[in-house]
XYZ file of C-alpha atoms in Angstrom:
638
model
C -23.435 -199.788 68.140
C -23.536 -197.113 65.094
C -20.171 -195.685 66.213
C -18.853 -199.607 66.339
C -20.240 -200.088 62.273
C -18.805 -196.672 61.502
C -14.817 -196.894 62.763
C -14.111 -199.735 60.060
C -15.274 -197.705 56.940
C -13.899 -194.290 57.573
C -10.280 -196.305 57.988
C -10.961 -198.388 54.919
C -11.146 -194.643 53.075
C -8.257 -193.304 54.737
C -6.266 -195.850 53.630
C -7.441 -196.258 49.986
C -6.936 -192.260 49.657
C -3.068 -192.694 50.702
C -2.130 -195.558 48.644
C -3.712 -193.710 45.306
C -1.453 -190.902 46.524
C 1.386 -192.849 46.562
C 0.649 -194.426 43.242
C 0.594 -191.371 41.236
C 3.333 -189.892 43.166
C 5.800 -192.797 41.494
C 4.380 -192.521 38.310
C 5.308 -188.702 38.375
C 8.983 -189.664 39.626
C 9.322 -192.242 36.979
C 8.111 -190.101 33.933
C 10.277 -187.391 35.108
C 13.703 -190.012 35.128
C 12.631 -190.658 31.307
C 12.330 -187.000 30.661
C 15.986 -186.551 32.259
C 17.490 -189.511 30.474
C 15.733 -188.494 26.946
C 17.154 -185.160 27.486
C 20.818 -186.304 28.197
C 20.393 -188.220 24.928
C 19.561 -185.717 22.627
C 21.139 -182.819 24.140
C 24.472 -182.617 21.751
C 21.916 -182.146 18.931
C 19.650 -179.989 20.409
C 22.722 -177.880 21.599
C 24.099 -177.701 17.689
C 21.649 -175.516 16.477
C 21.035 -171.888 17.266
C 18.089 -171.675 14.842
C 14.693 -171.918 15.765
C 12.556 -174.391 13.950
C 10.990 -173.502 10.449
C 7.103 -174.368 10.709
C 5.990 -176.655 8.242
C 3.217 -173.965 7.582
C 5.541 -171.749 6.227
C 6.203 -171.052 2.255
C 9.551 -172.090 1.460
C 11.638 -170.091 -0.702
C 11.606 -171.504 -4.841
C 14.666 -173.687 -4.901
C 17.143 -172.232 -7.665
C 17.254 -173.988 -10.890
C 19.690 -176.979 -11.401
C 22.554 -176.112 -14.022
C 25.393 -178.268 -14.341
C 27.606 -176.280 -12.277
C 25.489 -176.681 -9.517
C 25.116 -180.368 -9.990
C 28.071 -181.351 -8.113
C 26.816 -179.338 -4.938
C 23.140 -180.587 -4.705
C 24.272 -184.167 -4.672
C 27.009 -183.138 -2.019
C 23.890 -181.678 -0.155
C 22.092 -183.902 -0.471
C 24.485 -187.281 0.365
C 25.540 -185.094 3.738
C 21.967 -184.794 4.931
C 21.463 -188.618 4.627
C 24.839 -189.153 6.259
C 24.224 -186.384 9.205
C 20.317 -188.233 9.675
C 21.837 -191.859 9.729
C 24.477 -190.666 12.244
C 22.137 -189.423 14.771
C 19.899 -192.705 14.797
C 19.252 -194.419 18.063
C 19.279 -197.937 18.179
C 15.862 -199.275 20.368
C 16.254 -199.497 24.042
C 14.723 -202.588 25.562
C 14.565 -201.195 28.976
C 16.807 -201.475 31.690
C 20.281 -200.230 33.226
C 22.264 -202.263 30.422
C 20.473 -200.544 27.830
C 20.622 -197.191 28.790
C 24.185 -197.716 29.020
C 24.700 -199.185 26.128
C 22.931 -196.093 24.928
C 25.061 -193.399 26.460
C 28.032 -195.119 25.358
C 27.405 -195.264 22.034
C 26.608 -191.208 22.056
C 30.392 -191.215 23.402
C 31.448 -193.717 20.991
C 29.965 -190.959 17.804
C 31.055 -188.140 19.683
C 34.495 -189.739 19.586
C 34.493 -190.171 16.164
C 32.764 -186.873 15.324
C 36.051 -185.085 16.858
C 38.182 -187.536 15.392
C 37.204 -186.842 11.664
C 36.164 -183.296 12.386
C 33.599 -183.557 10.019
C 30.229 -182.473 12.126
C 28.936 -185.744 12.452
C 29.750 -186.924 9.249
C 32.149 -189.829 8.594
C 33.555 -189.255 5.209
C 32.902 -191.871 2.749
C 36.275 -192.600 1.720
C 36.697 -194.707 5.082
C 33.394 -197.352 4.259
C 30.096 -196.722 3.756
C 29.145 -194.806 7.074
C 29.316 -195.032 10.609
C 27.196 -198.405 10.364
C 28.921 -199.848 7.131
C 29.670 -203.163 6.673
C 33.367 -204.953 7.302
C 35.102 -205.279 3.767
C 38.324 -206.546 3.182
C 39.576 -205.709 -0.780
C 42.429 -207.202 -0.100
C 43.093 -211.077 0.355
C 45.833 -210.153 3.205
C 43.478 -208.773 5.380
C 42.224 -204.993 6.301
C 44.930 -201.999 6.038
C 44.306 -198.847 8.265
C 45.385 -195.821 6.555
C 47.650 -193.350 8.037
C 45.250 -190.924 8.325
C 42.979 -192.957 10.780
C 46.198 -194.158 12.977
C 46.532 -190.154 13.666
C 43.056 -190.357 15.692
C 45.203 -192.842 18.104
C 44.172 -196.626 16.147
C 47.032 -198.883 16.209
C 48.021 -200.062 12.656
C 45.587 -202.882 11.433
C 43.017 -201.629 13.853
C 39.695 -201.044 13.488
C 37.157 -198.951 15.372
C 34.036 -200.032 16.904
C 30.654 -197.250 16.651
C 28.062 -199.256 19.145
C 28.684 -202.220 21.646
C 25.941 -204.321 19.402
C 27.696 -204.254 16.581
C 28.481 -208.001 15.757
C 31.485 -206.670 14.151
C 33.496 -203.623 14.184
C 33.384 -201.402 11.325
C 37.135 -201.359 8.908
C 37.869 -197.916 7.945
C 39.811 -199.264 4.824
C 37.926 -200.791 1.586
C 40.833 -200.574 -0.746
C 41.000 -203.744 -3.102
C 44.074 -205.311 -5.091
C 43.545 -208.262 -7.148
C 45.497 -211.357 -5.713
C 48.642 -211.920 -7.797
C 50.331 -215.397 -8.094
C 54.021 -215.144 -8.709
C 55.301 -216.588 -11.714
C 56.666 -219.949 -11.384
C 60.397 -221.387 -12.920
C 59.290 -222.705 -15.893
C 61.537 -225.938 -17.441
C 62.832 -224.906 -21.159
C 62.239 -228.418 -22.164
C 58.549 -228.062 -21.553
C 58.136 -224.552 -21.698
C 60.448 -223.435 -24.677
C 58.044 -219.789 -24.948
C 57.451 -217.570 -22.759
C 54.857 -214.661 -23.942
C 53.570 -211.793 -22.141
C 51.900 -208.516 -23.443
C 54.191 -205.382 -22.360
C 53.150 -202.832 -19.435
C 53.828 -199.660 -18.858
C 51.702 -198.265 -16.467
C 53.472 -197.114 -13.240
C 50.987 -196.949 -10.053
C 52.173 -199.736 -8.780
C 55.555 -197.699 -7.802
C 53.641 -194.135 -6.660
C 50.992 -196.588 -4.661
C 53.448 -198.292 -2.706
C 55.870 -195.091 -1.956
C 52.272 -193.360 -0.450
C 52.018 -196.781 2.244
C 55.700 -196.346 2.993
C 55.346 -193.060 3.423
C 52.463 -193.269 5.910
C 54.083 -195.130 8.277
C 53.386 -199.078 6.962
C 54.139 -201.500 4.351
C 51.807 -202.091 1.737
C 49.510 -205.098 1.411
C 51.645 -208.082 -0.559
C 49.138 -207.636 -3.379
C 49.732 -203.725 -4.031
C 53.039 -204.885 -4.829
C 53.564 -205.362 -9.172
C 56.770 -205.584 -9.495
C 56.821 -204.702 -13.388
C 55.337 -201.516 -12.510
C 58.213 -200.647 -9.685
C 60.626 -201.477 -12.494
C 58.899 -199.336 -15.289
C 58.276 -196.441 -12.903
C 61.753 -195.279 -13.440
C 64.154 -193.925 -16.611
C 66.788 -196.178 -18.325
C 68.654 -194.833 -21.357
C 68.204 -197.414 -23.655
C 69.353 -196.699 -27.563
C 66.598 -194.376 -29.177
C 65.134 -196.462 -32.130
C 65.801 -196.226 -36.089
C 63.573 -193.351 -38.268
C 60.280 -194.627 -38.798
C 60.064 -197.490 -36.268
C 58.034 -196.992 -33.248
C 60.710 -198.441 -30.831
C 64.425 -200.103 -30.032
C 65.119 -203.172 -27.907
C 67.710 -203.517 -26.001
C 69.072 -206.703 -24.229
C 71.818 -207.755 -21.729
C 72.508 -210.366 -19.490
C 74.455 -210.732 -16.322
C 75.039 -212.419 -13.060
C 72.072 -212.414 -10.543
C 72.569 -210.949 -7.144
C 70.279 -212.558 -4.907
C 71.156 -215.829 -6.363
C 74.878 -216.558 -7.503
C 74.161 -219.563 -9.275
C 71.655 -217.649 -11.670
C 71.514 -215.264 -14.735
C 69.601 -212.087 -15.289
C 68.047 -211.590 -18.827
C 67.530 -207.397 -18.990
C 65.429 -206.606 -22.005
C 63.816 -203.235 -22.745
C 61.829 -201.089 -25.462
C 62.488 -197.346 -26.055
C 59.592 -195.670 -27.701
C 60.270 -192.478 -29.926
C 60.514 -189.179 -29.406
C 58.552 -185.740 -30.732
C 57.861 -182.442 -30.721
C 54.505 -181.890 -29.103
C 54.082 -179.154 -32.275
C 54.213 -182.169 -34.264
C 51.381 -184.444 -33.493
C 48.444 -184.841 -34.382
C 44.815 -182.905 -33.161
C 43.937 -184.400 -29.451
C 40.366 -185.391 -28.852
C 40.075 -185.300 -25.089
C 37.410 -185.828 -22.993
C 38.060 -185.117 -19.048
C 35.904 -187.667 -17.346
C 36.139 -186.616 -13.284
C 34.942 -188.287 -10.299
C 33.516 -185.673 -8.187
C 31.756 -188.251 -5.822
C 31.749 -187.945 -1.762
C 34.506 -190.435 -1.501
C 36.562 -187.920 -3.819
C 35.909 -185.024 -1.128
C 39.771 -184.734 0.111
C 41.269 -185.231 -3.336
C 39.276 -182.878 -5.596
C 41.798 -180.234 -5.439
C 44.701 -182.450 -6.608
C 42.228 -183.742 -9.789
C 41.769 -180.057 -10.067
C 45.404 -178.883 -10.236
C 46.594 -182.649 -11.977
C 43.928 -181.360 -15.254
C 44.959 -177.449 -15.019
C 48.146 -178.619 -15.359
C 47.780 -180.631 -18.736
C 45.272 -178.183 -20.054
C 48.561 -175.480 -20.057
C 50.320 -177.905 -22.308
C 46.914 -178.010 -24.659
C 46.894 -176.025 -28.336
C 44.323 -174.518 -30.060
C 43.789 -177.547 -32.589
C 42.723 -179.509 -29.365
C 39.483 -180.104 -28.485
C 38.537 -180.724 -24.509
C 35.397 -181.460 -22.992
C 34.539 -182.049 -19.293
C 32.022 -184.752 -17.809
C 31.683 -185.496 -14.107
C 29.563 -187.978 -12.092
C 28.915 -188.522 -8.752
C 25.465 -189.783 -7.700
C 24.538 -188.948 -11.800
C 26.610 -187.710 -14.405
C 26.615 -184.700 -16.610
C 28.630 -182.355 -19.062
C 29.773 -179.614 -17.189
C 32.411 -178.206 -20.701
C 31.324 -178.960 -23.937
C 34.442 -179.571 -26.180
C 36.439 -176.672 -26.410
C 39.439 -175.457 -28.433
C 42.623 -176.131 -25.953
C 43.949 -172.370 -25.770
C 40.278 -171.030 -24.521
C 42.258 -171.662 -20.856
C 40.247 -169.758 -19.135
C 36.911 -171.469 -19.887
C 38.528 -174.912 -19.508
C 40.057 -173.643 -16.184
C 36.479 -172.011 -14.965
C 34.671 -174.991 -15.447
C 37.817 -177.640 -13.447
C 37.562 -174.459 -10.512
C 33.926 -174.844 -10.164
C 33.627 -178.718 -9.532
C 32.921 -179.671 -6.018
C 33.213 -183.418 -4.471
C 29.913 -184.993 -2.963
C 27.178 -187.938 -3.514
C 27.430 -191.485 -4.401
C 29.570 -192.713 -7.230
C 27.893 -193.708 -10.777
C 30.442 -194.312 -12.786
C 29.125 -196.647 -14.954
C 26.773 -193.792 -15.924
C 30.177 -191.111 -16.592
C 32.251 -193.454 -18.711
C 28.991 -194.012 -21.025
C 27.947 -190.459 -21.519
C 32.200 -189.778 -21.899
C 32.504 -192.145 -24.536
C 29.336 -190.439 -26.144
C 31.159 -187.094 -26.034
C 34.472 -188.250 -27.557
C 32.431 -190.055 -30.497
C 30.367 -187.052 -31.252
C 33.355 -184.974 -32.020
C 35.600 -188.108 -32.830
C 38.678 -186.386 -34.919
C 40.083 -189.650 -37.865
C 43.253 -188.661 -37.802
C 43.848 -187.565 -34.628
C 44.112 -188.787 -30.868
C 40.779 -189.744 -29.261
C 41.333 -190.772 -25.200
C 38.836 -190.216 -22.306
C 40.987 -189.841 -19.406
C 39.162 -191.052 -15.993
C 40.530 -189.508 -12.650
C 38.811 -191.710 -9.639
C 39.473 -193.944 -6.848
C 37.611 -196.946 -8.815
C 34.683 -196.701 -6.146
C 31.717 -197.246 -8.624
C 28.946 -197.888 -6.524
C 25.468 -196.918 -8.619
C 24.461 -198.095 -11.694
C 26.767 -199.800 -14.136
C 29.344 -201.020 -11.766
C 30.492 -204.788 -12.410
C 33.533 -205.614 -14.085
C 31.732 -207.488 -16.858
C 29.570 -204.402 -18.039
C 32.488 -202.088 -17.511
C 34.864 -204.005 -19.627
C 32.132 -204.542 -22.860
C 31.830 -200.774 -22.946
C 35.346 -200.391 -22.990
C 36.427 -202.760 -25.419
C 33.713 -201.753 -27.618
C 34.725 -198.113 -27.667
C 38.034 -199.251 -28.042
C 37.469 -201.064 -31.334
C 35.886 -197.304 -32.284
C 39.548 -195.983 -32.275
C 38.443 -194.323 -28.478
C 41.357 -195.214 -25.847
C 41.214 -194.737 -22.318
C 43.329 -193.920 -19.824
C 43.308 -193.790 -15.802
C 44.747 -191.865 -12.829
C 43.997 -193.441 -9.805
C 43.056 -190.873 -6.742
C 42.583 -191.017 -2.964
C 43.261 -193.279 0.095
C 41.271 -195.815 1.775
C 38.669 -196.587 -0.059
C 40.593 -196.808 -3.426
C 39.775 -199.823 -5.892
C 43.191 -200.291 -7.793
C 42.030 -203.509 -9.462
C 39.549 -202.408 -10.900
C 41.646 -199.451 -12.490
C 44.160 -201.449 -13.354
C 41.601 -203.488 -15.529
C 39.827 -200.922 -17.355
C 42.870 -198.925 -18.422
C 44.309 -202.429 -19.775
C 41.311 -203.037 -21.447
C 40.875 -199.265 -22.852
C 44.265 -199.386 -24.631
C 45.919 -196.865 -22.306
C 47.756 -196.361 -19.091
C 47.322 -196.681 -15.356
C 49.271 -194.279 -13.149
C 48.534 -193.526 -9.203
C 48.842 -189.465 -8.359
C 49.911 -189.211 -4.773
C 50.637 -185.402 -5.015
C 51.457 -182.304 -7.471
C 54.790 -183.794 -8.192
C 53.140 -187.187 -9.539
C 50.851 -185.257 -11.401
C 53.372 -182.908 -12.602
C 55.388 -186.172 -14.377
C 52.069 -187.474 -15.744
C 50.847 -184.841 -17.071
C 53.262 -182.423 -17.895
C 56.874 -184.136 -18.440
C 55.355 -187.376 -19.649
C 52.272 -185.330 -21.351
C 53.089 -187.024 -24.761
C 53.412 -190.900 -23.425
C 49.916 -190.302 -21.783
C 47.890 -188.996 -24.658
C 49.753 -190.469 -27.628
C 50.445 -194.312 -28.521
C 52.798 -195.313 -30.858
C 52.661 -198.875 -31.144
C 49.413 -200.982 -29.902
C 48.604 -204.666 -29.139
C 52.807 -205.018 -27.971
C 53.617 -208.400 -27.181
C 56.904 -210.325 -26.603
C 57.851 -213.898 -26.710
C 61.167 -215.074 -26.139
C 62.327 -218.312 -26.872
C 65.086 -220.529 -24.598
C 67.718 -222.451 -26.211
C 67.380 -225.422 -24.039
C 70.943 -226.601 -24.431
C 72.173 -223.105 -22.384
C 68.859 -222.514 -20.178
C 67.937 -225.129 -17.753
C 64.995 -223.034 -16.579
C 63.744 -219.580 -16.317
C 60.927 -217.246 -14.333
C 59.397 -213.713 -15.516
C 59.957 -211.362 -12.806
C 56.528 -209.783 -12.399
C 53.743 -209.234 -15.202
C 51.847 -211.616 -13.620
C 48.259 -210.108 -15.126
C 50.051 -209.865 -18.719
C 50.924 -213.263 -19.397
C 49.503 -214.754 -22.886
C 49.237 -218.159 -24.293
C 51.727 -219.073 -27.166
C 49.478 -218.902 -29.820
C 48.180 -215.429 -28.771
C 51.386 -213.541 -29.915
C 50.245 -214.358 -33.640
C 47.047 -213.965 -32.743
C 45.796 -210.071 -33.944
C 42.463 -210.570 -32.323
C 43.897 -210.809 -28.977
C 44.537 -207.346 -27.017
C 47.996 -206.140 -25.773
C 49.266 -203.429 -23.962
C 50.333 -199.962 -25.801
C 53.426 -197.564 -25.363
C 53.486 -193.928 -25.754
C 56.285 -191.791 -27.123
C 58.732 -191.541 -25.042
C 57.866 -194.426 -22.943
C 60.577 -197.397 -21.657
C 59.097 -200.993 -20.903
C 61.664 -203.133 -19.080
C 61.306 -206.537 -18.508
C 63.507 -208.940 -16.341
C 64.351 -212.795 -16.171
C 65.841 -214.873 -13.750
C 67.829 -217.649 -15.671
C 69.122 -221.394 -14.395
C 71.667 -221.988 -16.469
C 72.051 -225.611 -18.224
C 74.733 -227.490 -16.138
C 75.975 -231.077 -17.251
C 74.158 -231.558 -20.525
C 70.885 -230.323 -21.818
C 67.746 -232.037 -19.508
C 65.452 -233.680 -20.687
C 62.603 -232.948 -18.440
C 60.347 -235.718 -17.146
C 60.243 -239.106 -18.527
C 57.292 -240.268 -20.433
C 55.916 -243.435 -21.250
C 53.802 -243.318 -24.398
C 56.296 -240.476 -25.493
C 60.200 -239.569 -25.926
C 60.987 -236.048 -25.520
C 64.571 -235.097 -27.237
C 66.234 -232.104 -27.418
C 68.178 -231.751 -30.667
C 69.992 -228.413 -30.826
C 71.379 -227.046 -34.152
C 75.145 -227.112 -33.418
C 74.745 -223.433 -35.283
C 73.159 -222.358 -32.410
C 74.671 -223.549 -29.513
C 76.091 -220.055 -28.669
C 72.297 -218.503 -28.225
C 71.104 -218.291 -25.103
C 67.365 -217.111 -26.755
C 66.032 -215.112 -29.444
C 63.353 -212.132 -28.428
C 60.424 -211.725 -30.702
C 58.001 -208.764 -30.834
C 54.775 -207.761 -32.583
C 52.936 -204.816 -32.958
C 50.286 -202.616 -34.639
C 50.729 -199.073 -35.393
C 47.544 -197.387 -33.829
C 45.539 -197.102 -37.313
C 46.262 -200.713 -38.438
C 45.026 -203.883 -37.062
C 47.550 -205.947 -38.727
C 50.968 -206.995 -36.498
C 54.432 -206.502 -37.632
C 57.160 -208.818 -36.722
C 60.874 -208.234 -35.254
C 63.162 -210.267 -33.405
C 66.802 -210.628 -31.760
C 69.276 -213.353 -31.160
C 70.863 -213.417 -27.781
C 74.406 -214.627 -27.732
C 76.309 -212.487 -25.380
C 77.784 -213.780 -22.138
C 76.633 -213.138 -19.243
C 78.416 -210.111 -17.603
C 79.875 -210.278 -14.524
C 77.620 -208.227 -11.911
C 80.453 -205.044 -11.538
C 80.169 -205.150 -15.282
C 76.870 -204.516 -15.536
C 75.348 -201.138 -16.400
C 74.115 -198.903 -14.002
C 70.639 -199.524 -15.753
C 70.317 -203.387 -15.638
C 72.177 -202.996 -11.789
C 69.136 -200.099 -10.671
C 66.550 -201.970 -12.477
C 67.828 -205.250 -10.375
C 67.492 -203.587 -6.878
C 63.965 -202.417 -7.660
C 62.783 -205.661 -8.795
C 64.794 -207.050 -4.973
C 62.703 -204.652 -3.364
C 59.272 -205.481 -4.419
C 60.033 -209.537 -3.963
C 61.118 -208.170 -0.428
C 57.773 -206.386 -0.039
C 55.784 -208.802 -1.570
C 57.969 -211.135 1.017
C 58.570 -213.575 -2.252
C 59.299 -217.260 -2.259
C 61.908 -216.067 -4.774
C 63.688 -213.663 -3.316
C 66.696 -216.031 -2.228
C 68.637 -214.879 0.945
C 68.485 -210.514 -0.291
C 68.356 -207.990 2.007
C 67.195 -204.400 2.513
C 70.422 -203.476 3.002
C 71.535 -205.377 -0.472
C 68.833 -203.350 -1.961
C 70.429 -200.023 -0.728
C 73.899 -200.895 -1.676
C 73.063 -201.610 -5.525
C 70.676 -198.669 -5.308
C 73.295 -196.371 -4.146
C 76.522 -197.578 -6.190
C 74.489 -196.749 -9.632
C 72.457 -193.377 -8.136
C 74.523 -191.260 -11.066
C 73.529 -189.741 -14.127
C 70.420 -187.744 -15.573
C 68.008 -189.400 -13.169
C 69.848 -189.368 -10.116
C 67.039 -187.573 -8.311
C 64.242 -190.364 -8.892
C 66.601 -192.852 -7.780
C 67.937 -191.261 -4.946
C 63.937 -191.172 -4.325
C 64.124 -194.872 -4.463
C 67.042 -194.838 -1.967
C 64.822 -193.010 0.276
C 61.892 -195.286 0.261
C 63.796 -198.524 0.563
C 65.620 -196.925 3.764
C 62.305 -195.926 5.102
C 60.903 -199.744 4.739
C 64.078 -201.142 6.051
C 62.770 -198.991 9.185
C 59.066 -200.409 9.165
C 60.571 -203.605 8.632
């Protein structure tokens, strides 16, 4: 009976002793899975470093003290350590096969992009704001892939995903262009005046040529057409002693439309000596910020460039911002090169981008040592990415204007790829009373600031507006080609209060319209009921086709001067055109092409290259032969 009781128990043992067994024996497989899957995670960084780690018991070293020229570099040091520690974060893991997957993949998916870039880990910040940054479109035509990106293996317009979760992929182009709305045909019998402020910056032109270039088109709304036009040299009649500028006018047949007129009218500023103008007050104000990383050494050689042209009455000073700003030169006299030229080798690209915080400390600089009779500009170099402090339009443009109004211009060269904010420049060189140019490479910079040195710093005229009137009786209608952002209101052009664009010495401003002549009569427009509209024409001036008025202020005066010219010339026959008004024809073609226009009538690429070519001759044969180049190239991408 006792060894009956006893059998039960001792198997009851046996068997609880073999299941705890097996227990822990799964729990010990299981942890070591998780140790082998953690470790296939986090191997690439534990692999990347050699060094063993520091204990946090150890005395670190005194950092070294911050001067400006190493303000540049701590930011950069800074912005990459975020960047490298952002890159390397895992997103949670629920659990699961899906998850780990989704988890190994996205290791790939940086890995990828790490060799891609070749940056260590680090996207750069001219492509968005990180490998986790948010989709942004600047441009109302949708997102543009850069060329640089399509050399990783992206088709053009692509965009390329960092982890599976992402609700949507990341765009490695935040470039933004301010939506233009072609001007309209206007009726003469309603619209008698047309009035636009002139223009003569030219990054339109340099902007589009670096798309082309790259292998693509540009976006519709990178396309100005007054820019394209102004970009190149016309030799219009240099004006009379003492007056700022000539205007020129001609008019011939249309070549995209048979049935229409072209109305060519241009300025020609004067010319000087650079020994004979006045003292420069200059204040370099650079962006040095992460996004600026690849195009530092083009800012660097653009300003060594223009400081070789500088003399000793000039006075330079050097500010820079990135995640802060500072002065890095106090102003010094323009032949102490090599101080100017230590302190532009020095600068180093890295950290966010206050440039709110730059222009307001540059502006303080230039008023401090503000010269009355001489030239006072703050000239910005930047891709328009201001991203920390002041950084809205509104509070940019006050601080502008009101420096302005101090006798303080300010002018801008645009910088970089990708992440560049051309609207933005655009607006605050209008607004500053200077000009807007794009520098693509040294040759850009070369014109800007060494051939056209005196057109950049120096205005002759200020506040330039035109308004030409239509004689109704010979102009049925008429459109502005381009200016789109530079048209005023009638009563502004007697207005002195209202702002206007400036030209330098040296500078051309061209202007083109497309005419409908007056066929059968003069029109009289819509008919009204309350109202009779009649068109009574002075049978004196029957023979004018319009009369061109221009104001302007000389740069010390805020008072306008008046000028005008009557237009009665025919209209030339297109072979009788000059070479000027046939060039500056095909360029404005080509932009309506790019910009794929409602008014670009049945042209063609090839047109474009056949007026281009027949009037390549002369002292600027090389830029237009340029021109020749680029249209061929997007007759190819086309």
């Amino acid at each position: 009976m006792t060894r009956t009781r006893t059998f039960p128990f001792a198997a009851t043992l046996i068997t609880l002793l073999v299941l705890t067994t097996a227990f822990f024996f799964l729990v010990g497989c299981t942890a070591t899975k998780q140790a082998r899957d953690i470790s296939d995670t986090s191997g690439a960084v534990d692999e990347a470093s050699d060094e063993e780690p520091v204990s946090s018991q150890e005395e670190a070293p005194d950092p070294p003290p911050i001067t400006p020229d190493r303000l540049v570099q701590v930011e950069h040091d800074a912005e990459m350590e975020v960047a490298d520690t952002d890159l390397n974060v895992q997103q949670p893991v629920h659990g699961g096969r899906k998850a780990k997957q989704s988890e190994r993949k996205a290791n790939e998916d940086q890995a990828a992009l790490r060799k891609m870039f070749g940056t260590g880990g680090v996207i750069p910040d001219r492509f968005g704001s990180g490998a986790s940054g948010n989709v942004h479109s600047g441009s109302a035509n949708g997102v543009y892939l850069q060329p640089e990106v399509l050399s990783g293996g992206a088709a053009p317009g692509a965009t390329v995903p960092v982890h599976p979760s992402d609700p949507c992929p990341v765009s490695w182009n935040t470039e933004e262009y301010k939506r233009i709305y072609e001007n309209p045909f206007r009726t003469t019998v309603e619209h008698p005046l047309s009035t636009f402020s002139i223009d003569v910056d030219i990054a339109s032109y340099t902007n589009v040529r670096r798309f082309i270039r790259g292998g693509q088109l540009p976006p519709p709304d990178a396309v100005r057409i007054e820019e394209m036009v102004n970009y190149f040299h016309y030799a219009y009649p240099v004006p009379e002693e003492e007056q700022p500028f000539a205007l020129y006018t001609e008019m011939g047949a249309c070549p995209w439309n048979e049935e229409h007129h072209l109305l060519h009218v241009g300025l020609q500023g004067r010319v000087e000596e650079l020994e004979n103008l006045p003292p420069s007050n200059l204040v370099f104000l650079l962006d040095v910020s992460g996004s600026m990383s690849d195009d530092i050494q083009l800012v660097k050689a653009a300003f060594r460039m223009l400081t070789n042209r500088l003399r000793a009455r000039d006075r330079v000073a050097i500010v820079v911002y990135a995640g802060s700003s500072g002065l890095v030169l106090p102003p010094t006299p323009g032949d102490d090169r090599d101080t100017i030229l230590a302190a532009l080798s020095a600068l180093q690209a890295g950290g966010s981008t206050a440039g709110g915080a730059g222009i307001q400390l540059a502006y303080k600089t230039a008023m401090q040592h503000f010269h009355p009779e001489g030239n006072n500009r703050v000239i910005l170099a930047t891709d328009g990415d201001f991203n920390v402090g002041v950084s809205s339009e509104g509070e940019l443009v006050r601080i502008v204007e009101e420096k302005r109004e101090g006798g303080i211009f300010l002018s801008v060269l645009g910088f970089g790829t990708g992440n560049y904010k051309d609207s933005k420049m655009e607006m605050l060189a209008d607004k500053g009373n200077g000009n807007y140019a794009y520098i693509a490479d040294v040759q850009d910079a070369k014109r800007v600031m060494v051939e056209e040195m005196a057109g950049t710093l120096y205005a002759i005229a200020k506040d330039v507006k035109l308004q030409i009137e239509f004689n109704p009786a010979r102009v049925q209608s008429y459109r502005l080609i381009g200016y789109e952002n530079r048209m005023l209101d009638k009563e502004d052009f007697t207005d002195d209060k209202k702002d206007a664009g400036e030209i330098g010495l040296g500078h051309t401003v061209t202007a083109l319209y497309e005419i409908v002549p007056t066929t059968g009569g003069v029109q009289t427009g819509e008919k009204l009921r309350y109202s009779r509209r009649e068109v009574k024409t002075d049978p004196a001036h029957l023979d004018e086709w319009a009369i061109v008025k221009f104001r302007y202020k000389q740069p010390d005066e805020d008072t306008s001067r008046p000028g005008e010219r009557v237009i009665t010339d025919q209209p030339n026959q297109w072979i009788q055109t000059s070479d000027d008004f046939r060039f500056s024809a095909a360029v404005a073609a080509f932009g309506m092409l790019l910009r794929e226009s409602d008014h670009k009538g049945d042209v063609r690429f090839e047109d474009v290259l056949s007026w281009a070519r027949a009037c390549s001759v002369g002292p600027h044969a090389g830029e237009r032969q340029e021109f020749i180049d680029l249209a061929d190239a997007a007759l190819l991408l086309k």
